[in-house]
Coordinates of C-alpha atoms in Angstrom, one line a residue:
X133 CA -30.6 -70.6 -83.7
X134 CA -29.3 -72.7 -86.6
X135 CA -29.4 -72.4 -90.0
X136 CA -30.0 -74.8 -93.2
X137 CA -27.3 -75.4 -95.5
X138 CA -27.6 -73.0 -98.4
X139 CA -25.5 -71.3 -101.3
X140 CA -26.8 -67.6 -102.2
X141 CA -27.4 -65.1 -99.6
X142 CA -30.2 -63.0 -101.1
X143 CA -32.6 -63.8 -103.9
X144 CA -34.1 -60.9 -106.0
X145 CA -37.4 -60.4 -107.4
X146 CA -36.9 -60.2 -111.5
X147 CA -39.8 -58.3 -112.7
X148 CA -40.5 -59.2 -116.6
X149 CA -43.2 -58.0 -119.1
X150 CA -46.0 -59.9 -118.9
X151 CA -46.1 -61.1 -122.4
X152 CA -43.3 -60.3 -123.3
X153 CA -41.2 -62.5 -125.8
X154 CA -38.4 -62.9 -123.4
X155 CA -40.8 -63.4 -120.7
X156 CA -42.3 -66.4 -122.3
X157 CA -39.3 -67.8 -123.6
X158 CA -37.9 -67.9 -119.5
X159 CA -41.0 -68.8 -118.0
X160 CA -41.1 -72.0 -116.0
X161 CA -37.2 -72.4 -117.4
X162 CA -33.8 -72.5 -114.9
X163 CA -31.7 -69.4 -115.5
X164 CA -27.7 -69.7 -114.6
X165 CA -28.2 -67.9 -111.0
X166 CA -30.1 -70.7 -110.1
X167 CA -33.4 -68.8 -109.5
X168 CA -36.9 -69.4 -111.5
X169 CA -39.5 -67.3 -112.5
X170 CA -43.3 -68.1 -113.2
X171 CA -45.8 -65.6 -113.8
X172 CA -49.2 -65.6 -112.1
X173 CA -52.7 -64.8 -113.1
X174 CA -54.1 -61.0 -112.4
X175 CA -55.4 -60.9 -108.6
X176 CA -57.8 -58.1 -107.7
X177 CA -57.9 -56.8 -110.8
X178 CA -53.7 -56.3 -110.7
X179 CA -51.4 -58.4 -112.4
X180 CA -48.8 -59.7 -110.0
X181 CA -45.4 -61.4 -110.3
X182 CA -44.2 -64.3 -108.3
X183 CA -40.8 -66.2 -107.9
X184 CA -40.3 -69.2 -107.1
X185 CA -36.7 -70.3 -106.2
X186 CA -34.3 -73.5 -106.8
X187 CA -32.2 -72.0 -103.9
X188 CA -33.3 -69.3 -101.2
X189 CA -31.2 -66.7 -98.9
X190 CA -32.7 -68.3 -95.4
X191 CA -32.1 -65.7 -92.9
X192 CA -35.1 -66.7 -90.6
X193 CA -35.5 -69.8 -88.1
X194 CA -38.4 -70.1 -90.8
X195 CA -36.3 -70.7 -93.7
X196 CA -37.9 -67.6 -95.6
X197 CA -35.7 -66.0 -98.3
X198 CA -34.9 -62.1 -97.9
X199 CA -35.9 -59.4 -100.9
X200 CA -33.7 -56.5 -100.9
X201 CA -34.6 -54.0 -103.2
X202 CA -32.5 -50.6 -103.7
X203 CA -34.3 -47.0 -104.0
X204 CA -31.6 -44.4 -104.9
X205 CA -30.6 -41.5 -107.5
X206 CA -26.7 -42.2 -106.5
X207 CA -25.0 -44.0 -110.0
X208 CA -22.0 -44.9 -107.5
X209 CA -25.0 -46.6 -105.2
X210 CA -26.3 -48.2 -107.8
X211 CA -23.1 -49.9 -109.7
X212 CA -22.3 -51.1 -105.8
X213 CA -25.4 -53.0 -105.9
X214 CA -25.8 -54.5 -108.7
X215 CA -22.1 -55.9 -108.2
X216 CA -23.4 -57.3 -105.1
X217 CA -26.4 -59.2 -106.8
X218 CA -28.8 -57.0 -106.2
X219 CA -30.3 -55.4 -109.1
X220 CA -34.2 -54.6 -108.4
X221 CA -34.4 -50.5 -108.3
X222 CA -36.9 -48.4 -107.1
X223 CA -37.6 -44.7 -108.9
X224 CA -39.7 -41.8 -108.4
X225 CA -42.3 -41.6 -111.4
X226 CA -40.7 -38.7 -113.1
X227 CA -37.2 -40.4 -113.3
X228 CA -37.9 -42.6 -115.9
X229 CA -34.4 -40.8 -117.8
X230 CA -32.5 -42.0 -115.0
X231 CA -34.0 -45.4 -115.5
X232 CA -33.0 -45.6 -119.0
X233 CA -29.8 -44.4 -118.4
X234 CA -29.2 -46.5 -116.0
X235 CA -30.3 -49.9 -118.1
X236 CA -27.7 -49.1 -120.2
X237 CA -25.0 -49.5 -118.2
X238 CA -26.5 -52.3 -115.8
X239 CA -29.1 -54.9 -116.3
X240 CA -31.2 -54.0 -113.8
X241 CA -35.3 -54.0 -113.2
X242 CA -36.9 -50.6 -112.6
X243 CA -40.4 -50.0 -111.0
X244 CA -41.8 -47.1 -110.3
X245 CA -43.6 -45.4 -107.3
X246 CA -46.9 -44.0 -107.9
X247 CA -50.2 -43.4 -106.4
X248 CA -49.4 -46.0 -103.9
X249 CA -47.8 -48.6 -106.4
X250 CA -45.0 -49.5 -107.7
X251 CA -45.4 -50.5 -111.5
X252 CA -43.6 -51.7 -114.1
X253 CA -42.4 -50.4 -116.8
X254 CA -45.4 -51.5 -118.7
X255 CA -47.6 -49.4 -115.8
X256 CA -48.5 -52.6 -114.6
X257 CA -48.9 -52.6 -110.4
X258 CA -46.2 -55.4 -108.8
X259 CA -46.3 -54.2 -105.5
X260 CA -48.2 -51.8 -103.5
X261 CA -46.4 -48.8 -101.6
X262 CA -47.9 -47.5 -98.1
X263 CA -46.8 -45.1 -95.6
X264 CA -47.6 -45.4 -92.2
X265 CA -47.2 -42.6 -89.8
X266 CA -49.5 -43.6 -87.1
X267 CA -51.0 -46.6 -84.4
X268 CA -54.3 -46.0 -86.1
X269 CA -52.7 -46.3 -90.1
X270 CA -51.1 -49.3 -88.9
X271 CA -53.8 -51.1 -87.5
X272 CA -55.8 -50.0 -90.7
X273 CA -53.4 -51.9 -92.7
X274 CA -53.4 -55.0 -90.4
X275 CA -57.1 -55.4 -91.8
X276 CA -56.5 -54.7 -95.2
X277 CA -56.0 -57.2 -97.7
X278 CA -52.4 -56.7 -99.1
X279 CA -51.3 -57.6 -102.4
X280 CA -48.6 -59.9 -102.7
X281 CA -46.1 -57.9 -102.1
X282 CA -46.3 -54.6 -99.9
X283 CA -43.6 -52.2 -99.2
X284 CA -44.3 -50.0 -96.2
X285 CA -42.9 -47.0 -95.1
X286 CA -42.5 -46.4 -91.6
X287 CA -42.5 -42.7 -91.0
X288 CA -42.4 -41.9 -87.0
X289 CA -41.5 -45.8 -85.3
X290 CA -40.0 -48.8 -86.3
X291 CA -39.7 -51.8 -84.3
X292 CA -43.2 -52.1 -82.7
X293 CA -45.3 -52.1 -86.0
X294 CA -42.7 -54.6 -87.7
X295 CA -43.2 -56.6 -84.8
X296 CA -47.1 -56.7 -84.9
X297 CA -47.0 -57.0 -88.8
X298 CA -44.6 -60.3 -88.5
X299 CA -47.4 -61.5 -86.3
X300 CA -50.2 -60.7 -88.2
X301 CA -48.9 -62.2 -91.4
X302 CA -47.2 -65.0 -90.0
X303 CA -48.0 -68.3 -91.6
X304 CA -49.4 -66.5 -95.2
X305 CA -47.7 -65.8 -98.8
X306 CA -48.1 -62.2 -98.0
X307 CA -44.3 -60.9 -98.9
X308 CA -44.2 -57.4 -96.7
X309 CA -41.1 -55.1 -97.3
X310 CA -40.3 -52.4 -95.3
X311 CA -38.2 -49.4 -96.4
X312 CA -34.8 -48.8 -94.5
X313 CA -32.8 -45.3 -94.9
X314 CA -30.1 -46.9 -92.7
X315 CA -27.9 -50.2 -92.1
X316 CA -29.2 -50.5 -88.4
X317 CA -32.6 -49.8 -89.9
X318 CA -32.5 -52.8 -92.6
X319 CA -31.2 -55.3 -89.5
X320 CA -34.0 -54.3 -87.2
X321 CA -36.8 -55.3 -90.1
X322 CA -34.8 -58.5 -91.0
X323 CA -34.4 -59.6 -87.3
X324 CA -37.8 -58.1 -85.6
X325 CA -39.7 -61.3 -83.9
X326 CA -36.7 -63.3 -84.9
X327 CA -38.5 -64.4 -88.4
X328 CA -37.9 -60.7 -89.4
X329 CA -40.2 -59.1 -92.4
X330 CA -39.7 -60.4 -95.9
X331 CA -37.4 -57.7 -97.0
X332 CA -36.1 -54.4 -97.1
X333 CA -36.1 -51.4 -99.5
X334 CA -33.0 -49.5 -99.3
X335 CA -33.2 -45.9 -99.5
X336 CA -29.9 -44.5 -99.4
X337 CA -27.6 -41.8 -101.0
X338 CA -24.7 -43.7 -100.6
X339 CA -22.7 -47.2 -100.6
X340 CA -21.8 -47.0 -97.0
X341 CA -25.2 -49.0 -96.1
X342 CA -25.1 -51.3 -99.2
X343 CA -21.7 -52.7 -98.1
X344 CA -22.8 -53.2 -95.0
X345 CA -26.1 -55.2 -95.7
X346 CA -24.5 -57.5 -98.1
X347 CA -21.6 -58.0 -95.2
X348 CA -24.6 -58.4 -93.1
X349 CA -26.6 -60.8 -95.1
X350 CA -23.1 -62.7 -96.0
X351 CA -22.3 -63.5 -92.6
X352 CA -25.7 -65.0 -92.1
X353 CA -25.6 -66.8 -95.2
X354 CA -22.0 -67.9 -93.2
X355 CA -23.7 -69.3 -90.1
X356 CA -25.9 -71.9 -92.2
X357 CA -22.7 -73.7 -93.2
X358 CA -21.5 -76.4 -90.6
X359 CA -17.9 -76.6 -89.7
X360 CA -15.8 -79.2 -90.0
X361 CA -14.9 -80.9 -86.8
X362 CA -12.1 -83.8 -86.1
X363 CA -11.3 -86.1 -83.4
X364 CA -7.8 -84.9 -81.6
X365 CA -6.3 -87.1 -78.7
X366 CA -4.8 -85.7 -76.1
X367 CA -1.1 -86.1 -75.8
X368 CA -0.4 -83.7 -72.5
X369 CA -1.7 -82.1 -69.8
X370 CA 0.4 -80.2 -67.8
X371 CA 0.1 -77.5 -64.9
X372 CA 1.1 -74.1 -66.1
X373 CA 0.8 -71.5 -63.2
X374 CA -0.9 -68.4 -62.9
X375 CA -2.2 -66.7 -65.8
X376 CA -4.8 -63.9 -66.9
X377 CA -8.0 -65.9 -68.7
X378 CA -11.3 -64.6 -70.3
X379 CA -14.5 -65.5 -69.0
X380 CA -16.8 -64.9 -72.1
X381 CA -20.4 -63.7 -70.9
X382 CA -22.8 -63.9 -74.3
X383 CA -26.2 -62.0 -75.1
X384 CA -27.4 -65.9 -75.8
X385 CA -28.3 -68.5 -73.8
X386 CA -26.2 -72.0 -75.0
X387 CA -26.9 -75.5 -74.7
X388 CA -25.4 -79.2 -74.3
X389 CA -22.7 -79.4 -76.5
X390 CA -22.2 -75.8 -77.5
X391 CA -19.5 -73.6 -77.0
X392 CA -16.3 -71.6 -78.7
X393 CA -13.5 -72.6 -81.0
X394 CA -10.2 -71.1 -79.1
X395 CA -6.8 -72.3 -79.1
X396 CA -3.1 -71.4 -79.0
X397 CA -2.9 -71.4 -82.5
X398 CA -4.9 -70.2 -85.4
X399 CA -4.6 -73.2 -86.8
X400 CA -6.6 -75.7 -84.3
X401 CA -9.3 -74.2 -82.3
X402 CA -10.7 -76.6 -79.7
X403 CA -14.1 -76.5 -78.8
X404 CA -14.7 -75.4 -75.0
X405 CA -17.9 -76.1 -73.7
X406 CA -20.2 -73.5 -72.3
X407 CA -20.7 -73.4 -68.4
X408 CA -24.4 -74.4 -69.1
X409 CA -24.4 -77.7 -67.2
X410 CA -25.6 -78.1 -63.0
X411 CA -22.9 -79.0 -61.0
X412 CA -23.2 -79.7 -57.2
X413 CA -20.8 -76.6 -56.1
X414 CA -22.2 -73.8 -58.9
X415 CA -25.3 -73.1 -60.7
X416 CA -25.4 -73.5 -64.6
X417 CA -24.3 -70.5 -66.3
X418 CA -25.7 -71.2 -70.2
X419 CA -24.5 -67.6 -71.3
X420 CA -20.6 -68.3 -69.9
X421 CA -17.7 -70.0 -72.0
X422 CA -14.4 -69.6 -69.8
X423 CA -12.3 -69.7 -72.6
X424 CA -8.8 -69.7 -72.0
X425 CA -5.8 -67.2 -71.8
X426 CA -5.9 -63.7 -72.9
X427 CA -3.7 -64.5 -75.6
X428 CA -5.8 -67.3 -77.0
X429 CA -7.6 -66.9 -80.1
X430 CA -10.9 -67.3 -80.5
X431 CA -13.5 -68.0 -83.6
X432 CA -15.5 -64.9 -85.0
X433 CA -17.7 -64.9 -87.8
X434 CA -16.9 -64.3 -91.6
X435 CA -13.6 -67.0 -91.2
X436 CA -12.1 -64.6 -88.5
X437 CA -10.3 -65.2 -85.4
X438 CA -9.3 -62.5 -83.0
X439 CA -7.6 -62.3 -79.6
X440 CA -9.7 -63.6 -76.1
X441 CA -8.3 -60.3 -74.8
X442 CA -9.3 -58.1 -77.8
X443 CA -13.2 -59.0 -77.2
X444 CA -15.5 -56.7 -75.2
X445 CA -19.5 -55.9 -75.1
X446 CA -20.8 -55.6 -78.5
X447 CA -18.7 -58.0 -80.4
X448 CA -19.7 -61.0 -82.2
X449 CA -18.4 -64.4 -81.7
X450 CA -19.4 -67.9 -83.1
X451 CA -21.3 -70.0 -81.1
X452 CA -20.4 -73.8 -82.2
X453 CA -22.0 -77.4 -81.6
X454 CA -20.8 -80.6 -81.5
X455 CA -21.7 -81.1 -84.9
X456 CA -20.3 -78.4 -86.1
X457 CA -23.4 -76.1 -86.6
X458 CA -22.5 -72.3 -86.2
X459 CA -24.6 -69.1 -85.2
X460 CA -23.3 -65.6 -84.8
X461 CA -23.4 -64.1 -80.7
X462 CA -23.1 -61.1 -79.2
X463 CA -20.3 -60.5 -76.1
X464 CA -22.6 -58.9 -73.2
X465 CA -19.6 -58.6 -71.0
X466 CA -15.5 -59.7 -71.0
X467 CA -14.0 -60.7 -67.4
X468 CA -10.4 -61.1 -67.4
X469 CA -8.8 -62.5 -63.9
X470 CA -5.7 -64.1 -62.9
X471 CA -6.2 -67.7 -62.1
X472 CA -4.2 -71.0 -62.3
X473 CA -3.9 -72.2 -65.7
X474 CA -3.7 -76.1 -67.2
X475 CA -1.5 -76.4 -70.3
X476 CA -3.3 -79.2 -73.0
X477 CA -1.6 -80.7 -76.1
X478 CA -3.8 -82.8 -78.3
X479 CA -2.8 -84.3 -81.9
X480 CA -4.4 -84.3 -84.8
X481 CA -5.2 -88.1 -87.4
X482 CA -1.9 -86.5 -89.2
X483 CA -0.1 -86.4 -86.3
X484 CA 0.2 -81.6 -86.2
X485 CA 0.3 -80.8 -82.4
X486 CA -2.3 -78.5 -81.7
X487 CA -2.7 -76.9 -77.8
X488 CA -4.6 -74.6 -75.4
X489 CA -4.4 -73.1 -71.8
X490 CA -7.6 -73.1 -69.5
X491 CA -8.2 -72.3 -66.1
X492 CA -8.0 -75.3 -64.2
X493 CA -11.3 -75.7 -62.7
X494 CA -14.1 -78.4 -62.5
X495 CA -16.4 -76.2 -64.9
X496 CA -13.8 -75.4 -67.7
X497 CA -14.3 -78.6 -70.3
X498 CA -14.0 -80.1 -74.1
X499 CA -16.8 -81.1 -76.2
X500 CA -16.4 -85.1 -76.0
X501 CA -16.6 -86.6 -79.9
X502 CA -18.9 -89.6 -78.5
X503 CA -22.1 -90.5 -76.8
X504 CA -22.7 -89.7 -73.5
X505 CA -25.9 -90.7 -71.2
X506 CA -29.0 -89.9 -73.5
X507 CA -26.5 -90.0 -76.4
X508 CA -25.9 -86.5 -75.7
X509 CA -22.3 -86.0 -76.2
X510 CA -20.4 -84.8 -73.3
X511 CA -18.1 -82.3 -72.0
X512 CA -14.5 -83.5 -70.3
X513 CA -13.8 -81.0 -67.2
X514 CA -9.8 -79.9 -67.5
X515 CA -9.9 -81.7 -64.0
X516 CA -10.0 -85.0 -65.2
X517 CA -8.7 -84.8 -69.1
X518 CA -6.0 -87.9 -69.4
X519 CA -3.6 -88.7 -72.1
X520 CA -5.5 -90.7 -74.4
X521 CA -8.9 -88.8 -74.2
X522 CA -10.1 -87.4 -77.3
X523 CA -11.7 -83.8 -78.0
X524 CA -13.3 -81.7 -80.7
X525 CA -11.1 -79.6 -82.7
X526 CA -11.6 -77.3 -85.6
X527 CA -8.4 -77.6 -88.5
X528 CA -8.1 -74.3 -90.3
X529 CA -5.4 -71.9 -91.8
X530 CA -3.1 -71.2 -89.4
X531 CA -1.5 -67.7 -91.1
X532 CA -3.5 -64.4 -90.0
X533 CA -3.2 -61.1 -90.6
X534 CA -5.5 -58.9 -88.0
X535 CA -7.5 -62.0 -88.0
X536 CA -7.9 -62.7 -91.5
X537 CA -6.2 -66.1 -92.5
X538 CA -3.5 -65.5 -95.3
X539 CA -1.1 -67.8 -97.4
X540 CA 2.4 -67.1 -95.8
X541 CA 5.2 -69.5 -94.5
X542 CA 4.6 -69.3 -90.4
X543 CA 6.2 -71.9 -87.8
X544 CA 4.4 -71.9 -84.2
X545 CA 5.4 -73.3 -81.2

């Protein structure tokens, strides 16, 4: 999956009186986050407030923006949020106090749950509030026509009835939220059906899932972003013996032209090419990237390297095309075996050396910078790389600290 350029991760809802002076002196006018506002006529008898947005937090292969809305009692939970962006809260009825307290210390916009709303503080409905316990609740809900925007809680099961609300609604202005108690919670609505539901409601006690939904949200926001790719020629290649190297086995299946950054060095990462092309001596392997040396580092998301030999099931790594677009992938399995090894030096338009080990075998390649049949740009097998050829190569910091790049003097050789 790719992702579209774009420069917030989430957008919040900014609920304001309907006729309100500062309502009507912002309506239909740009505020400094970049976000508009317009408010919309009553529908079934409920006033209703809609956004529309100058830039959107596009999680989904859809390109929909994410809500996420916090429901707590914690001050420390809310004061995390709110420096994080988000400042939509959620309150019982009776904690209007806490409310008030609340806005002022913060500027935040409180609604309030009630008889299966959530109003304003005006006691005007924005959104309606259902809980579903049951198959038969659920599909009562399918049927029903939902305001605008729905929050659902789902008591007993999770991932089915997301799933079957995604594709009921899909292809409507229906905004469905779901309310998550737990980090893993939140990522299973936003990711359900791929698409995911519109948003979540975070109903937590404490920051520990905040921080993790922003880091969450961030690194998607991350993978939207293409990387900057150069042309390096190759200078050397040179046997090297035996050595331990990584096969990297992915959750994802990759195409023509995809692959991961690794290199010696921190500081150039060349693009090897997955094992997802036939050959006439091995089947195609789309989920396999045989990645070098267990020294090697490799390209992780949020900026991040890490070590070939520090990656196991679980992890995330980033998945990289030839022009540079990024998404996030999970490691399914890590095999490390000892097999003979080809040393490659390459240099960069400024002349830096920049090099990598690989095993030396007819599937182990580099993303070719030009055109090949179908102009489909294609890899160069380790087998037949020659001084002179040119690769794909990512330029980046080349000082780390447990992966994180860092301004410090640092000679490598």
């Amino acid at each position: 999956m790719s992702f579209p350029l774009c420069a917030s991760s989430v957008q919040i809802l900014k609920f304001l009186p309907l006729h309100s002076p500062i309502s009507r002196k912002w309506e239909n006018c740009r505020l400094k986050t970049g976000i508009f506002y317009s408010l919309n006529n009553y529908s079934r008898n409920c006033k209703k407030i809609s956004l529309q947005l100058n830039c959107c937090s596009k999680m989904g292969s859809n390109g929909e923006s994410k809500l996420v809305w916090i429901w707590t009692e914690n001050k420390q939970v809310m004061t995390t949020a709110v420096e994080r962006g988000w400042n939509t809260f959620i309150f019982d009825v009776n904690s209007k106090e806490l409310a008030k307290d609340w806005s002022s210390i913060a500027l935040i916009n409180p609604m309030y749950a009630k008889d299966g709303a959530l109003l304003d503080p005006e006691n005007r409905s924005v959104a309606s509030l259902l809980e579903i316990s049951s198959p038969q609740q659920l599909d009562l809900m399918l049927l029903t026509d939902l305001s605008e925007n729905t929050v659902i809680h789902l008591l007993d099961w999770q991932v089915i009835p997301a799933e079957n609300i995604i594709a009921a609604f899909q292809g409507n202005d229906k905004r469905i939220l779901a309310v998550a108690e737990t980090f893993i919670e939140a990522q299973n609505f936003l990711e359900a059906l791929e698409h995911g539901l519109g948003g979540v409601v975070l109903k937590v006690q404490d920051v520990d899932p905040v921080l993790k939904l922003k880091e969450y949200l961030d690194r998607k926001n991350e993978a939207r972003n293409c990387l900057t790719l150069i042309k390096a020629t190759i200078n050397q290649v040179l046997m090297a013996g035996m050595g331990d190297r990584v096969c990297v086995d992915l959750c994802s299946l990759m195409k023509p032209g995809e692959g991961l950054l690794v290199g010696s060095f921190a500081r150039g990462l060349f693009l090897v090419h997955s094992e997802c092309l036939e050959t006439d001596y091995i089947a195609s392997r789309p989920f396999r990237v045989n990645a070098g040396p267990v020294h090697a580092y490799v390209a992780v998301p949020g900026g991040k390297t890490c070590y070939l030999s520090e990656l196991k099931a679980g992890k995330e790594v980033l998945v990289v095309d030839q022009n540079g677009q990024q998404r996030t992938a999970i490691v399914g399995r890590v095999k490390i075996e000892t097999r003979p090894l080809v040393l490659v030096e390459a240099k960069g338009s400024d002349q830096s050396s920049y090099s990598i080990l690989l095993q030396n075998a007819e599937t182990v390649g580099f993303v070719s910078p030009y055109g090949g049949h179908g102009c489909k740009r294609t890899p160069i097998p380790v087998t037949s790389l020659k001084v002179g050829d040119e690769v794909l190569l990512r330029v980046q910091g080349g000082a780390r600290h447990t992966g994180i790049e860092i301004q410090e003097f640092i000679v490598e050789k």
